[in-house]
Coordinates of C-alpha atoms and ligand atoms in Angstrom, one line a residue:
M30 CA -7.3 12.9 39.0
L31 CA -4.8 12.9 36.3
G32 CA -2.1 10.2 35.9
L33 CA 1.2 11.0 37.0
M34 CA 3.1 9.8 33.9
Q35 CA 5.4 12.0 31.8
D36 CA 3.6 14.0 29.2
Q37 CA 5.7 13.3 26.0
P38 CA 4.3 13.8 22.5
L39 CA 4.4 10.8 20.2
L40 CA 6.6 12.4 17.8
I41 CA 8.3 10.7 14.4
S42 CA 11.8 12.1 15.3
S43 CA 11.7 10.1 18.5
L44 CA 11.6 6.8 16.3
I45 CA 14.7 7.7 14.4
E46 CA 16.6 9.0 17.6
F47 CA 15.6 5.4 19.1
A48 CA 16.8 3.6 16.0
S49 CA 20.0 5.5 16.1
R50 CA 20.9 4.9 19.7
Q51 CA 19.5 1.4 20.1
H52 CA 20.1 -0.1 16.7
G53 CA 22.6 2.4 15.3
D54 CA 24.7 -0.4 13.7
T55 CA 21.9 -2.0 12.0
D56 CA 22.0 -1.9 8.0
I57 CA 19.8 -0.2 5.7
V58 CA 20.5 -1.6 2.3
S59 CA 19.3 0.3 -0.8
R60 CA 19.3 -0.6 -4.7
R61 CA 19.9 2.7 -6.2
V62 CA 18.5 4.1 -9.3
E63 CA 21.9 3.9 -10.7
G64 CA 21.7 0.0 -10.3
D65 CA 24.6 -0.3 -7.5
I66 CA 23.7 -1.4 -3.8
H67 CA 24.4 1.1 -1.1
R68 CA 24.8 0.2 2.5
T69 CA 24.0 2.6 5.5
T70 CA 22.9 2.1 9.0
W71 CA 20.3 3.5 11.4
R72 CA 22.7 5.8 12.9
A73 CA 23.8 7.5 9.8
V74 CA 20.2 8.0 8.3
A75 CA 19.3 9.6 11.7
S76 CA 22.4 11.8 11.1
R77 CA 21.7 12.7 7.5
S78 CA 17.9 13.3 8.4
R79 CA 19.2 15.9 10.8
Q80 CA 21.1 17.4 7.9
V81 CA 17.8 17.3 5.9
A82 CA 16.1 19.3 8.7
N83 CA 18.8 21.9 8.6
A84 CA 18.4 22.2 5.1
I85 CA 14.7 22.7 5.3
E86 CA 15.4 25.6 8.0
A87 CA 17.8 27.3 5.5
D88 CA 15.1 27.2 3.0
Y89 CA 12.8 29.2 5.2
L90 CA 10.0 26.6 5.2
A91 CA 7.4 27.5 8.0
F92 CA 6.0 24.9 10.3
S93 CA 3.7 22.3 8.5
E94 CA 4.7 23.5 4.9
R95 CA 4.9 20.7 2.6
V96 CA 8.0 18.8 1.1
A97 CA 7.3 16.5 -1.7
T98 CA 8.8 13.3 -3.1
L99 CA 8.8 11.5 -6.4
A100 CA 11.0 8.7 -5.2
W101 CA 11.6 5.0 -5.2
N102 CA 12.4 3.1 -2.1
G103 CA 15.8 4.1 -1.0
Y104 CA 17.7 5.7 1.9
R105 CA 17.5 9.2 0.6
H106 CA 13.8 8.9 0.7
L107 CA 14.1 7.5 4.2
E108 CA 16.2 10.3 5.4
L109 CA 13.4 12.6 3.9
Y110 CA 10.7 10.8 5.9
Y111 CA 12.4 11.7 9.3
G112 CA 14.0 14.9 8.3
V113 CA 11.0 16.4 6.9
S114 CA 8.2 15.3 9.4
G115 CA 10.5 15.6 12.4
S116 CA 11.4 19.1 11.9
G117 CA 7.5 19.7 11.7
R118 CA 7.2 20.0 8.0
V119 CA 4.8 17.8 6.2
L120 CA 6.1 15.1 3.9
H121 CA 4.1 14.9 0.8
T122 CA 5.0 11.3 -1.0
I123 CA 3.6 11.6 -4.7
N124 CA 2.8 8.5 -6.8
P125 CA 5.0 8.9 -9.9
R126 CA 2.9 6.6 -11.8
L127 CA 0.3 9.2 -12.1
H128 CA 0.0 11.5 -15.4
P129 CA 2.1 14.5 -15.2
D130 CA -0.9 16.8 -15.1
Q131 CA -2.3 14.8 -12.3
I132 CA 0.8 15.3 -10.4
A133 CA 1.0 18.9 -11.2
W134 CA -2.7 19.2 -9.8
I135 CA -1.8 17.4 -6.6
V136 CA 1.5 19.5 -6.0
N137 CA -0.5 22.9 -6.4
H138 CA -3.4 21.5 -4.2
A139 CA -1.0 20.6 -1.5
E140 CA 1.1 24.0 -2.1
D141 CA 4.3 22.1 -1.9
R142 CA 7.3 24.3 -1.3
I143 CA 10.2 21.8 -2.1
L144 CA 10.0 18.8 -4.4
C145 CA 12.7 16.0 -4.3
F146 CA 12.8 13.6 -7.1
D147 CA 14.9 10.4 -8.3
L148 CA 16.4 11.2 -11.6
T149 CA 14.1 8.4 -13.2
F150 CA 11.4 11.0 -12.8
L151 CA 13.3 13.7 -14.4
P152 CA 11.0 13.8 -17.5
I153 CA 7.7 14.2 -15.2
V154 CA 9.4 17.2 -13.5
Q155 CA 10.4 18.6 -16.8
A156 CA 7.0 18.2 -18.1
M157 CA 5.3 19.8 -15.0
H158 CA 7.6 22.1 -13.2
A159 CA 6.5 25.2 -14.9
Q160 CA 2.9 24.5 -13.8
C161 CA 3.8 24.5 -10.1
P162 CA 4.5 28.0 -8.9
T163 CA 4.6 27.1 -5.1
V164 CA 7.6 25.2 -5.5
G165 CA 10.6 27.1 -4.6
R166 CA 13.5 24.5 -4.7
W167 CA 13.6 21.4 -6.8
V168 CA 16.3 18.7 -5.4
A169 CA 17.3 15.7 -7.6
L170 CA 18.0 12.7 -5.3
C171 CA 21.4 12.2 -6.5
D172 CA 25.1 12.8 -6.0
A173 CA 26.5 16.3 -6.9
D174 CA 28.4 15.0 -9.9
A175 CA 25.6 12.9 -11.3
L176 CA 23.3 16.1 -11.5
P177 CA 22.4 16.3 -15.4
A178 CA 23.1 19.9 -16.8
D179 CA 20.6 21.7 -18.9
T180 CA 17.4 20.1 -17.5
G181 CA 15.4 23.4 -17.9
I182 CA 14.4 23.2 -14.4
P183 CA 15.4 26.4 -12.4
D184 CA 18.2 26.2 -9.7
L185 CA 18.1 22.6 -10.0
V186 CA 20.2 21.3 -7.0
S187 CA 21.5 17.8 -6.2
Y188 CA 20.3 16.0 -2.7
E189 CA 24.0 15.5 -1.7
A190 CA 24.8 19.4 -2.5
W191 CA 21.6 20.4 -0.8
I192 CA 22.1 18.8 2.5
A193 CA 26.3 19.0 2.5
D194 CA 26.5 22.5 3.7
H195 CA 24.5 21.7 7.0
G196 CA 25.5 19.9 10.1
A197 CA 24.1 16.9 11.5
T198 CA 23.3 18.6 14.9
Y199 CA 19.9 19.4 15.1
D200 CA 17.4 19.6 18.2
W201 CA 14.2 18.1 16.9
P202 CA 11.3 20.4 18.1
E203 CA 8.7 19.3 20.3
F204 CA 5.1 20.2 19.5
D205 CA 1.6 18.8 19.6
E206 CA 1.5 15.0 18.5
N207 CA -1.5 15.9 16.5
T208 CA 0.4 17.8 14.2
A209 CA 0.5 16.7 10.5
S210 CA 3.2 14.6 9.6
S211 CA 2.7 13.5 6.2
L212 CA 0.2 13.7 3.3
C213 CA -0.9 11.2 0.7
Y214 CA -3.3 11.4 -2.0
T215 CA -5.6 8.5 -2.9
S216 CA -5.5 7.4 -6.6
G217 CA -9.1 8.7 -6.7
T218 CA -10.7 6.4 -9.0
T219 CA -13.3 9.2 -9.5
G220 CA -13.2 12.8 -9.5
N221 CA -9.9 14.4 -8.3
P222 CA -7.5 12.9 -5.6
K223 CA -8.2 13.3 -2.1
G224 CA -5.2 14.2 0.4
V225 CA -5.0 12.0 3.5
V226 CA -3.1 13.9 6.3
Y227 CA -1.6 11.7 8.9
S228 CA -0.3 13.0 12.2
H229 CA 2.8 12.3 14.4
R230 CA 0.2 10.4 16.7
S231 CA -1.5 8.4 14.3
T232 CA 1.7 7.4 12.5
L233 CA 3.4 6.2 16.0
L234 CA 0.2 4.5 17.2
H235 CA 0.1 2.7 13.7
A236 CA 3.7 1.8 13.9
Y237 CA 3.2 0.1 17.1
A238 CA 0.3 -1.8 15.9
V239 CA 1.8 -3.0 12.7
S240 CA 4.7 -4.4 14.6
L241 CA 2.4 -6.7 17.0
P242 CA 2.9 -10.5 17.1
D243 CA -0.5 -11.1 15.6
A244 CA -0.1 -8.2 13.2
M245 CA 3.4 -8.3 11.3
C246 CA 5.3 -9.6 14.1
L247 CA 8.4 -7.2 13.2
S248 CA 11.6 -7.4 15.5
A249 CA 15.2 -6.7 15.6
R250 CA 15.8 -10.1 14.2
D251 CA 13.9 -9.4 11.1
T252 CA 15.3 -8.1 7.6
V253 CA 12.6 -6.3 6.1
L254 CA 11.9 -5.8 2.4
P255 CA 9.1 -3.3 1.6
V256 CA 8.4 -3.8 -2.0
V257 CA 5.3 -1.8 -1.5
P258 CA 6.3 1.7 -2.3
M259 CA 7.2 4.4 -0.1
F260 CA 4.7 6.7 -2.2
H261 CA 2.2 4.2 -1.5
V262 CA 0.6 5.0 2.0
N263 CA 4.1 5.1 3.4
A264 CA 5.3 1.7 2.4
W265 CA 2.2 0.5 4.7
G266 CA 4.1 2.2 7.8
L267 CA 7.2 -0.3 7.6
P268 CA 9.9 2.6 7.3
Y269 CA 8.4 3.6 10.8
S270 CA 7.8 0.3 12.3
C271 CA 11.3 -1.1 11.4
A272 CA 12.8 2.1 13.3
L273 CA 10.6 1.1 16.2
T274 CA 11.4 -2.4 16.3
G275 CA 15.2 -1.9 15.0
A276 CA 14.7 -4.2 12.1
K277 CA 17.1 -4.2 9.1
L278 CA 15.6 -2.5 6.0
V279 CA 16.2 -3.4 2.5
L280 CA 14.9 -1.0 -0.1
P281 CA 14.6 -2.2 -3.6
G282 CA 14.7 1.0 -5.4
P283 CA 13.2 0.9 -9.0
A284 CA 14.0 -2.6 -9.6
L285 CA 10.6 -4.5 -9.1
D286 CA 10.9 -7.3 -11.6
G287 CA 10.9 -10.9 -10.1
A288 CA 14.6 -11.5 -10.5
S289 CA 15.9 -8.4 -8.9
I290 CA 13.6 -8.9 -6.0
Y291 CA 14.6 -12.5 -5.7
E292 CA 18.4 -11.3 -5.9
L293 CA 17.9 -9.0 -3.1
I294 CA 16.0 -11.3 -1.0
E295 CA 18.5 -14.0 -0.9
S296 CA 21.6 -11.6 -0.7
E297 CA 20.5 -9.7 2.0
Q298 CA 18.7 -12.7 3.7
V299 CA 15.4 -10.9 4.0
T300 CA 13.0 -12.8 6.4
F301 CA 9.9 -10.3 5.9
A302 CA 8.7 -8.7 2.7
G303 CA 5.5 -7.0 1.9
G304 CA 3.7 -6.3 -1.5
V305 CA 0.7 -6.3 -3.6
P306 CA -0.4 -9.6 -5.3
T307 CA 0.6 -8.3 -8.8
I308 CA 4.0 -7.9 -7.8
W309 CA 4.3 -11.2 -6.0
Q310 CA 3.1 -12.9 -9.0
T311 CA 6.0 -11.9 -11.0
L312 CA 8.2 -13.0 -8.3
L313 CA 6.4 -16.5 -8.1
D314 CA 6.8 -16.9 -12.0
H315 CA 10.2 -16.1 -11.8
L316 CA 10.8 -18.7 -8.8
H317 CA 8.8 -21.4 -10.8
G318 CA 10.6 -20.5 -14.2
H319 CA 14.3 -21.0 -12.6
W320 CA 13.4 -23.6 -10.2
L321 CA 14.4 -21.5 -7.2
K322 CA 13.4 -21.5 -3.5
F323 CA 13.9 -19.1 -0.6
S324 CA 16.8 -19.6 2.0
S325 CA 15.7 -17.1 4.5
L326 CA 12.1 -15.5 3.7
R327 CA 9.7 -16.8 6.5
R328 CA 6.8 -14.2 6.2
T329 CA 5.0 -11.8 3.6
V330 CA 2.3 -9.5 3.9
I331 CA 0.2 -9.1 0.9
G332 CA -2.7 -6.5 0.4
G333 CA -3.7 -3.6 -1.4
S334 CA -6.1 -5.9 -3.4
A335 CA -7.7 -9.4 -2.7
C336 CA -4.7 -12.1 -2.6
P337 CA -5.9 -15.1 -4.6
P338 CA -6.0 -18.4 -2.5
A339 CA -3.8 -19.9 -5.2
M340 CA -0.9 -17.5 -4.3
I341 CA -1.2 -18.1 -0.6
D342 CA -1.0 -21.7 -1.5
A343 CA 1.9 -21.5 -3.7
F344 CA 3.8 -19.3 -1.0
Q345 CA 3.1 -21.7 1.7
T346 CA 3.2 -25.1 0.3
E347 CA 6.0 -24.9 -2.4
F348 CA 8.1 -22.0 -0.6
D349 CA 7.4 -22.5 3.1
V350 CA 6.5 -18.8 3.4
E351 CA 3.7 -17.9 5.6
V352 CA 1.4 -15.3 4.0
L353 CA -0.4 -12.7 6.0
H354 CA -3.2 -11.6 4.1
A355 CA -4.0 -7.8 5.1
W356 CA -6.6 -5.2 4.2
G357 CA -6.0 -1.5 4.4
M358 CA -6.7 1.7 2.8
T359 CA -4.9 5.1 2.5
E360 CA -7.4 6.5 4.9
L361 CA -6.4 4.0 7.4
S362 CA -2.6 4.7 7.5
P363 CA -3.3 1.8 5.8
L364 CA -3.6 -1.3 8.1
G365 CA -7.0 -2.4 9.3
T366 CA -7.0 -6.1 9.2
I367 CA -4.4 -8.8 8.8
C368 CA -5.1 -12.7 8.9
T369 CA -3.4 -14.4 11.4
L370 CA -5.0 -17.6 12.9
K371 CA -6.2 -18.1 16.5
S372 CA -5.0 -21.1 18.5
H373 CA -8.3 -23.0 18.2
Q374 CA -7.8 -22.7 14.4
L375 CA -4.5 -24.2 14.2
D376 CA -6.3 -27.7 14.6
L377 CA -8.6 -27.2 11.9
P378 CA -8.0 -29.5 8.9
A379 CA -5.7 -27.8 6.1
H380 CA -8.6 -26.8 3.6
E381 CA -10.5 -25.0 6.4
Q382 CA -7.3 -23.1 7.4
A383 CA -6.8 -22.2 3.8
T384 CA -10.3 -21.0 3.7
L385 CA -9.6 -18.6 6.7
R386 CA -6.4 -17.5 5.4
A387 CA -8.1 -16.1 2.3
K388 CA -10.0 -13.8 4.6
Q389 CA -8.7 -10.3 4.9
G390 CA -8.5 -11.1 8.7
R391 CA -8.9 -9.7 12.2
A392 CA -8.9 -6.1 13.2
I393 CA -5.8 -5.1 14.9
F394 CA -6.5 -3.3 18.3
G395 CA -6.8 0.5 17.4
I396 CA -9.2 -0.5 14.5
D397 CA -13.1 -0.6 15.5
M398 CA -14.8 -2.1 12.5
G399 CA -18.3 -3.2 11.6
I400 CA -20.9 -3.9 8.7
L401 CA -24.0 -1.7 8.3
D402 CA -27.1 -2.1 6.3
E403 CA -28.5 0.6 4.3
E404 CA -30.3 2.3 7.2
G405 CA -27.1 2.2 9.2
R406 CA -27.9 -0.7 11.4
A407 CA -25.2 -3.2 12.5
L408 CA -25.2 -6.4 10.7
P409 CA -24.6 -9.6 12.6
W410 CA -21.1 -11.4 12.6
D411 CA -22.0 -14.7 11.1
G412 CA -19.6 -14.8 8.2
K413 CA -22.5 -14.6 5.8
T414 CA -24.6 -11.5 6.0
G415 CA -22.8 -8.9 3.8
G416 CA -22.8 -5.2 4.2
E417 CA -20.8 -2.0 4.1
L418 CA -17.6 -2.1 5.9
V419 CA -17.1 0.9 8.2
V420 CA -14.1 1.4 10.6
R421 CA -13.2 4.1 13.3
G422 CA -10.1 4.5 15.3
P423 CA -6.9 6.8 15.9
W424 CA -5.4 6.1 12.6
V425 CA -8.6 6.4 10.6
A426 CA -9.0 9.8 8.6
K427 CA -11.8 12.0 9.5
D428 CA -11.4 14.3 6.6
Y429 CA -9.6 15.3 3.5
F430 CA -6.9 17.8 3.1
D431 CA -8.4 21.3 2.1
S432 CA -11.6 19.4 0.8
E433 CA -15.0 21.0 -0.3
A434 CA -16.8 17.8 -0.2
G435 CA -17.1 18.0 3.5
S436 CA -16.4 15.1 6.2
P437 CA -16.6 11.7 4.5
L438 CA -17.9 10.1 8.0
V439 CA -21.3 8.5 8.2
R440 CA -23.6 8.1 11.3
D441 CA -24.9 4.5 12.2
A442 CA -28.4 3.8 13.7
Q443 CA -26.7 4.8 17.5
G444 CA -25.2 8.2 15.9
R445 CA -21.8 7.0 16.2
E446 CA -19.6 8.2 13.0
W447 CA -17.6 5.8 11.1
F448 CA -15.3 6.1 7.9
P449 CA -17.4 4.1 5.2
T450 CA -14.8 2.2 3.1
G451 CA -16.8 1.4 0.1
D452 CA -16.0 -2.2 0.5
V453 CA -18.6 -5.0 1.1
A454 CA -17.9 -7.5 3.5
T455 CA -18.9 -10.3 5.9
I456 CA -17.4 -10.6 9.3
D457 CA -17.5 -14.1 11.1
V458 CA -18.0 -15.2 14.6
D459 CA -14.3 -15.0 15.2
G460 CA -14.0 -11.4 13.9
F461 CA -12.3 -12.3 10.5
M462 CA -13.4 -10.1 7.7
Q463 CA -13.5 -11.0 4.3
I464 CA -14.0 -8.4 1.4
T465 CA -16.5 -9.5 -1.2
D466 CA -16.1 -6.5 -3.4
R467 CA -15.9 -3.1 -3.6
S468 CA -19.5 -1.7 -3.8
K469 CA -19.0 -0.3 -7.0
D470 CA -17.4 -3.7 -8.6
L471 CA -20.1 -6.0 -7.6
V472 CA -22.0 -7.6 -10.1
K473 CA -25.7 -7.5 -9.7
S474 CA -27.7 -10.6 -11.4
G475 CA -31.3 -11.2 -11.1
G476 CA -31.2 -9.2 -8.0
E477 CA -28.5 -11.2 -6.3
W478 CA -25.0 -10.1 -6.0
I479 CA -22.0 -11.8 -7.4
S480 CA -18.6 -11.2 -5.9
S481 CA -16.2 -10.2 -8.6
I482 CA -13.3 -11.1 -6.3
D483 CA -14.6 -14.7 -6.0
I484 CA -14.8 -15.0 -10.0
E485 CA -11.2 -13.7 -10.5
N486 CA -9.8 -16.0 -7.7
I487 CA -11.2 -19.1 -9.5
A488 CA -9.8 -17.8 -12.9
V489 CA -6.3 -17.2 -11.5
A490 CA -6.2 -20.8 -9.9
H491 CA -6.2 -22.1 -13.2
P492 CA -2.4 -22.8 -14.1
D493 CA -2.7 -21.2 -17.5
I494 CA -4.1 -17.9 -16.4
S495 CA -1.8 -15.0 -15.0
L496 CA -4.4 -12.3 -14.1
A497 CA -8.0 -12.0 -14.4
A498 CA -10.7 -9.3 -13.7
C499 CA -14.4 -9.9 -13.6
I500 CA -16.9 -7.2 -14.6
G501 CA -20.6 -7.0 -14.9
I502 CA -22.1 -6.5 -18.4
P503 CA -25.7 -5.0 -19.2
H504 CA -28.3 -7.8 -19.5
P505 CA -31.8 -7.4 -20.6
K506 CA -33.3 -10.0 -18.2
W507 CA -30.7 -10.3 -15.4
D508 CA -29.7 -6.6 -15.1
E509 CA -26.0 -7.6 -15.3
R510 CA -24.1 -10.7 -16.0
P511 CA -20.3 -11.3 -15.1
I512 CA -17.7 -11.9 -17.6
V513 CA -14.1 -12.7 -16.9
V514 CA -11.3 -11.0 -18.6
A515 CA -8.1 -13.0 -18.6
V516 CA -4.7 -12.9 -19.4
R517 CA -2.9 -16.2 -20.5
R518 CA 0.4 -17.2 -19.3
P519 CA 3.1 -17.0 -22.2
G520 CA 2.9 -20.1 -24.4
S521 CA -0.5 -21.3 -23.1
V522 CA -3.3 -21.9 -25.2
V523 CA -6.3 -22.4 -22.6
S524 CA -9.7 -21.8 -24.8
R525 CA -12.7 -20.0 -23.4
E526 CA -14.3 -23.3 -23.0
D527 CA -11.7 -24.9 -20.9
L528 CA -11.8 -21.7 -18.6
L529 CA -15.5 -21.6 -18.2
A530 CA -15.4 -25.4 -17.5
F531 CA -12.9 -24.9 -14.8
Y532 CA -15.6 -23.0 -12.7
A533 CA -17.9 -26.3 -12.6
G534 CA -18.2 -27.2 -8.9
K535 CA -16.1 -24.2 -7.6
T536 CA -19.2 -21.6 -7.6
A537 CA -22.9 -21.7 -7.8
K538 CA -23.8 -22.4 -11.4
W539 CA -25.8 -18.9 -11.9
Q540 CA -22.6 -17.2 -10.8
I541 CA -20.3 -18.6 -13.4
P542 CA -19.3 -15.9 -15.8
D543 CA -21.3 -16.1 -19.3
D544 CA -18.1 -15.4 -21.2
V545 CA -14.2 -14.9 -21.2
V546 CA -12.3 -12.2 -23.0
F547 CA -8.9 -12.9 -23.5
L548 CA -6.4 -9.8 -23.7
D549 CA -2.7 -9.5 -23.7
T550 CA -2.5 -7.0 -20.8
I551 CA -5.2 -5.7 -18.2
P552 CA -4.7 -2.1 -17.2
L553 CA -3.3 -1.6 -13.9
G554 CA -3.4 1.6 -12.0
A555 CA -0.7 3.4 -10.3
T556 CA -0.6 1.1 -7.3
G557 CA -0.8 -2.1 -9.3
K558 CA -4.5 -2.7 -9.0
V559 CA -6.8 -3.6 -12.1
M560 CA -8.4 -0.4 -13.3
K561 CA -11.9 -1.8 -13.8
G562 CA -13.3 1.8 -14.9
K563 CA -10.7 1.5 -17.7
L564 CA -11.4 -2.2 -18.6
R565 CA -15.2 -1.0 -18.9
E566 CA -14.3 1.7 -21.1
Q567 CA -12.0 -0.6 -23.3
L568 CA -14.9 -3.2 -23.4
K569 CA -17.8 -0.5 -24.2
D570 CA -18.6 -2.1 -27.5
Y571 CA -18.4 -5.7 -26.1
R572 CA -21.7 -7.5 -26.4
L573 CA -22.4 -10.9 -24.3
P574 CA -22.7 -13.9 -26.4
Ligands
ADP26 P1 -7.3 3.2 -4.1 O1 -8.6 3.3 -3.3 O2 -6.8 4.4 -4.7 O3 -7.1 2.0 -4.4 P2 -5.9 2.5 -1.6 O4 -4.8 1.9 -1.9 O5 -6.4 3.2 -0.2 O6 -6.5 3.3 -2.7 O7 -6.9 1.3 -1.8 C1 -7.9 0.8 -0.6 C2 -8.8 -0.4 -1.2 O8 -8.1 -1.3 -1.7 C3 -9.8 -1.0 0.0 O9 -10.8 -0.3 0.2 C4 -10.0 -2.1 -0.8 O10 -11.2 -2.2 -1.9 C5 -8.9 -2.9 -1.7 N1 -8.2 -3.5 -0.8 C6 -6.9 -3.3 -0.1 N2 -6.5 -4.4 0.5 C7 -7.4 -5.4 0.2 C8 -7.5 -7.0 0.3 N3 -6.6 -7.5 1.0 N4 -8.5 -7.6 -0.4 C9 -9.4 -6.9 -1.2 N5 -9.4 -5.8 -1.2 C10 -8.3 -4.8 -0.7

């Protein structure tokens, strides 16, 4: 017997129509590339996303063809999110921090037909457009009168002119909810980037899950600032979850420095913000440097790489902002786990709560996770045994776009298929997962593993260190020994000996790094994570003392 409920596909167009109907007057605020603040509403975004859909129809794009973006977080990007996917085409968000050759490779691999870009990225488009024969239309995300002349890009049109000729009446098509909605390439630390293809169904289920109280707890009373870029796994799904809940959305554009972010948080009374630790560090530095406090910010989700306990502590004790430490991946849409405490943990002493909050947290419903040994056997959830973290669920990738490599899934000892994350983790009896490392970043010393994350967290807890990365250096006796590469805060003179002494009592003696290398900067990747491969390359002539 089948259920007798209405058979309505879960489609992205329903999110924007819902937001327009139920929260039409709620603000969407953007800092534009031009530097000014732009205000619109969910109703106007819905209306203009229908104009986008009409413009795409007029360009004769077939169902499921790709529309690419090279864009900051802003209202036009948001309109493309809904207009492109809602019309049955696939939104391909490209990370502009990649090299132009890599961007051209991605555009060609995805066979993008239209490419929309912020004027900041004009030089990139000028460098790569001739290598991208599939793109038939280049759209600059600007007003008609701001379109630069003589760009060398054929038939370049401004976004406003592109949509202006089209009405705001459009009947969103109904189709199978498993249809592709958007495409995001992982930065691919080795080999070519791999395209993750989300569906309408996966996106909507993820949007529900993200909004839940024990996840990001979003509501129509929130003002949400995704500092995480809309080209980085759909800004962690926030543009969708905000439509689903009717939250006010504040989009920071290109200004990601501490002063600009702080100014936006205060002027728009942001209650919830999300970003990677490196961005939040610049915000904290700004607050400390200017004796500032937040008047509205209540919660911040931090993920993308391990959030140092010192950062969680600073947000909570100095600024009264709850940190939700989250873990995810491009292949997971991205949310897998988030750290919110259970009721019995609220009575624990402060230091035990702090230990828990440093973990990457519990799986949200929809994510099934486990840790496996090398034979694919499930390892115990005891908070101590580490193994490869594997996941499954309706918003976890089963394959990559047009990939020759074959399915990435692995089978456990029972024959069930899992996505292997490449992360090494423990899971405790309460189901709290903690990443100890990426498998390729673990340091193996004398047959024992050292977590590079632990070593980094201790270094950045030192008041004079702003950023640290731990890497393994080949050693004749121990296989590898850890060293810590650190960046001093401006004006500080902390020495190698000071920093090594700081490790005493904070980790086992044999895990204390053998050396400290101070650098002015540490290479960060396109999504703000330390690029350990590049760092190793940079230190290839380094020898242990
Ligand atoms: P990339 O692999 O290109 O960096 P992703 O953004 O998908 O792309 O990164 C996913 C990886 O980031 C995870 O597999 C994990 O190693 C790391 N990561 C994400 N969030 C966290 C976190 N909270 N703590 C530790 N590592 C994290």
